Structures are given as C-alpha cells and as structure tokens.
Amino acid sequence: MKISIRRGQSEDARILFRLASQYVTGRESITRDEFTIALDNILRYREQEANVLFVAELLGEVVGYSLLTVSRLLHAPGLTAHLQEIVVDEKHRKQGIGERLMEANEHYCMGRGVRQISAMTSHIGNFYNGRDFQPIGQHYRKILEIG
C-alpha cells in the first residue's frame, strides 16, 4: 500500500472540509465559509511559518491530514510544535496513515530545530502513547459567545 505525504494545497479544500467534519470536538461543526477562511489563513506563506498542513494520499486520493503549529513559548527553550489536528478518513483507519502523518510532522520538526511536540486528545490517547508521547496534564476548554 503506497501512502504518500505532501503539503496541503488550496485544491484540497473539498476533501479537507469533508475530513475536518470527522474531527469531533464536542462543539458545533465549522461551516464551509468558516473553513475556507481558516484554510486560506493556514496556507498563507509566512517568514516564520507557523502552520504546517500535511495531507496523506492513498492511491492518489486524500485520506487524511494533520495540522501542526510551530511557535516559541516563554517557558520552554527553542521552538515548540503543537499537533492541532490529525484526521484519517474513517474507512481508511488502522492502515498506517496516521503513523505516516506523524513521521512527516516529526521529520519537519527535526529539520526546523523544534525541541518538543505536544498534542491534546480525549479520544485516541493510545495513538500517542505508542509514539513515545507522555501525558503531562489536563486539557480545559471554554467556548466563548461572540457578539
């Protein structure tokens, strides 16, 4: 099975929107218009690239993606990365696609001198546990009303 990983592009918008709809967070889903604005912002070039979008293809079909944010923190030396999202299409899970996306993120980080990758999850802790991630805290969220 040939899984290829590449950087996401605006041409991937339709399938990425469908995949993003599978990312369950316990709050309302993103609308197509909101998604289009977010994707445009994520793909915009920046000198100190903050967002890294990888897509996974299986036989030429996009079947997963990951979104990584690279930044500096005040409490940690060097660059830090946070895996914001990793999604594999429901019908293609357990085929090594998530593993390949993680490898791409780690390779990217090592090439940039990133010292730490973090991720939060409430659903698939076993995915991270098998990749040498260590649980270090709890995640809290507050949804704000706008307007």
Short mmCIF file of C-alpha atoms in Angstrom, two decimals:
data_model
loop_
_atom_site.label_atom_id
_atom_site.label_comp_id
_atom_site.label_asym_id
_atom_site.label_seq_id
_atom_site.Cartn_x
_atom_site.Cartn_y
_atom_site.Cartn_z
CA MET A 1 0.00 0.00 0.00
CA LYS A 2 1.56 3.28 -1.16
CA ILE A 3 0.86 6.14 1.25
CA SER A 4 2.34 9.45 0.21
CA ILE A 5 2.55 12.59 2.32
CA ARG A 6 2.72 16.09 0.88
CA ARG A 7 1.96 19.65 1.92
CA GLY A 8 -1.69 20.64 1.74
CA GLN A 9 -2.87 22.96 -1.03
CA SER A 10 -5.96 25.07 -1.71
CA GLU A 11 -7.00 22.47 -4.31
CA ASP A 12 -7.51 20.02 -1.44
CA ALA A 13 -10.24 22.18 0.13
CA ARG A 14 -13.23 19.99 -0.76
CA ILE A 15 -11.82 16.77 0.67
CA LEU A 16 -10.20 18.53 3.65
CA PHE A 17 -13.58 20.03 4.58
CA ARG A 18 -15.12 16.54 4.49
CA LEU A 19 -12.30 15.14 6.63
CA ALA A 20 -12.46 18.08 9.08
CA SER A 21 -16.13 17.23 9.59
CA GLN A 22 -14.98 13.88 11.02
CA TYR A 23 -12.91 15.66 13.69
CA VAL A 24 -15.21 15.51 16.71
CA THR A 25 -14.63 18.18 19.35
CA GLY A 26 -17.95 18.29 21.18
CA ARG A 27 -18.91 21.65 19.75
CA GLU A 28 -20.69 22.77 16.62
CA SER A 29 -19.08 21.91 13.30
CA ILE A 30 -17.33 24.51 11.21
CA THR A 31 -19.29 25.94 8.29
CA ARG A 32 -17.94 25.80 4.75
CA ASP A 33 -17.37 29.59 4.73
CA GLU A 34 -15.50 29.48 8.06
CA PHE A 35 -13.44 26.54 6.79
CA THR A 36 -12.50 28.42 3.61
CA ILE A 37 -11.25 31.39 5.66
CA ALA A 38 -9.31 29.10 8.02
CA LEU A 39 -7.69 27.12 5.20
CA ASP A 40 -6.67 30.30 3.40
CA ASN A 41 -5.05 31.58 6.59
CA ILE A 42 -3.27 28.28 7.26
CA LEU A 43 -1.86 28.08 3.73
CA ARG A 44 -0.69 31.71 3.64
CA TYR A 45 3.10 31.93 3.49
CA ARG A 46 4.82 33.46 6.49
CA GLU A 47 8.52 34.09 7.02
CA GLN A 48 8.43 32.28 10.37
CA GLU A 49 5.99 29.61 9.19
CA ALA A 50 3.54 28.93 11.98
CA ASN A 51 1.13 26.45 10.37
CA VAL A 52 2.12 23.22 8.65
CA LEU A 53 -0.59 21.27 6.84
CA PHE A 54 0.26 17.79 5.59
CA VAL A 55 -2.12 15.57 3.62
CA ALA A 56 -1.90 11.82 3.21
CA GLU A 57 -2.75 10.24 -0.12
CA LEU A 58 -3.56 6.62 -0.77
CA LEU A 59 -3.62 5.69 -4.46
CA GLY A 60 -3.91 9.39 -5.34
CA GLU A 61 -6.87 10.04 -3.01
CA VAL A 62 -6.51 12.34 0.02
CA VAL A 63 -7.45 10.20 3.02
CA GLY A 64 -6.05 12.17 5.94
CA TYR A 65 -4.39 15.34 7.12
CA SER A 66 -2.52 16.84 10.03
CA LEU A 67 -2.16 20.43 11.15
CA LEU A 68 0.87 21.45 13.18
CA THR A 69 1.58 24.87 14.71
CA VAL A 70 5.19 25.88 15.36
CA SER A 71 5.89 28.66 17.83
CA ARG A 72 8.04 29.82 20.72
CA LEU A 73 6.85 29.56 24.29
CA LEU A 74 8.05 31.57 27.24
CA HIS A 75 8.55 28.52 29.47
CA ALA A 76 10.40 26.25 27.01
CA PRO A 77 13.72 26.70 25.19
CA GLY A 78 13.70 26.76 21.40
CA LEU A 79 10.84 26.18 19.03
CA THR A 80 7.86 24.11 20.11
CA ALA A 81 5.27 22.42 17.92
CA HIS A 82 1.70 21.55 18.77
CA LEU A 83 -0.20 18.99 16.76
CA GLN A 84 -3.54 20.74 16.43
CA GLU A 85 -5.37 18.15 14.38
CA ILE A 86 -4.76 14.75 12.87
CA VAL A 87 -7.59 13.12 10.96
CA VAL A 88 -7.72 9.92 8.93
CA ASP A 89 -10.86 9.11 6.99
CA GLU A 90 -12.98 6.64 8.95
CA LYS A 91 -12.83 3.98 6.25
CA HIS A 92 -9.02 4.18 5.99
CA ARG A 93 -8.04 3.98 9.64
CA LYS A 94 -5.71 1.29 11.01
CA GLN A 95 -3.68 1.25 7.77
CA GLY A 96 -0.62 3.21 8.93
CA ILE A 97 -1.79 6.56 7.54
CA GLY A 98 -1.75 8.31 10.92
CA GLU A 99 1.71 6.88 11.54
CA ARG A 100 2.99 8.33 8.25
CA LEU A 101 1.49 11.73 9.07
CA MET A 102 3.19 11.67 12.48
CA GLU A 103 6.51 10.74 10.86
CA ALA A 104 6.16 13.68 8.44
CA ASN A 105 5.49 16.06 11.32
CA GLU A 106 8.43 14.77 13.34
CA HIS A 107 10.75 14.95 10.33
CA TYR A 108 9.64 18.52 9.64
CA CYS A 109 10.19 19.48 13.28
CA MET A 110 13.64 17.95 13.49
CA GLY A 111 14.62 19.85 10.33
CA ARG A 112 13.49 23.14 11.90
CA GLY A 113 15.17 22.51 15.24
CA VAL A 114 11.91 22.07 17.13
CA ARG A 115 12.66 20.76 20.61
CA GLN A 116 9.22 19.47 21.62
CA ILE A 117 5.95 18.33 20.04
CA SER A 118 2.77 18.36 22.07
CA ALA A 119 -0.72 17.12 21.30
CA MET A 120 -4.00 17.05 23.14
CA THR A 121 -6.64 14.41 22.87
CA SER A 122 -9.59 12.96 24.66
CA HIS A 123 -10.29 10.23 22.14
CA ILE A 124 -7.19 8.41 20.93
CA GLY A 125 -4.59 8.51 23.68
CA ASN A 126 -3.33 5.08 22.64
CA PHE A 127 -2.28 6.53 19.28
CA TYR A 128 0.08 8.94 21.05
CA ASN A 129 1.16 6.55 23.81
CA GLY A 130 2.60 4.19 21.19
CA ARG A 131 4.70 7.03 19.76
CA ASP A 132 6.58 8.00 22.93
CA PHE A 133 4.31 10.91 23.84
CA GLN A 134 3.91 11.33 27.60
CA PRO A 135 0.75 12.64 29.25
CA ILE A 136 1.68 15.76 31.22
CA GLY A 137 -1.54 17.49 32.18
CA GLN A 138 -5.19 18.04 31.56
CA HIS A 139 -6.92 19.93 28.81
CA TYR A 140 -9.53 22.53 29.62
CA ARG A 141 -11.76 24.40 27.21
CA LYS A 142 -14.21 27.25 27.46
CA ILE A 143 -16.36 28.13 24.47
CA LEU A 144 -16.89 31.87 24.26
CA GLU A 145 -20.01 33.54 22.96
CA ILE A 146 -19.14 36.08 20.30
CA GLY A 147 -21.09 39.29 19.96
#
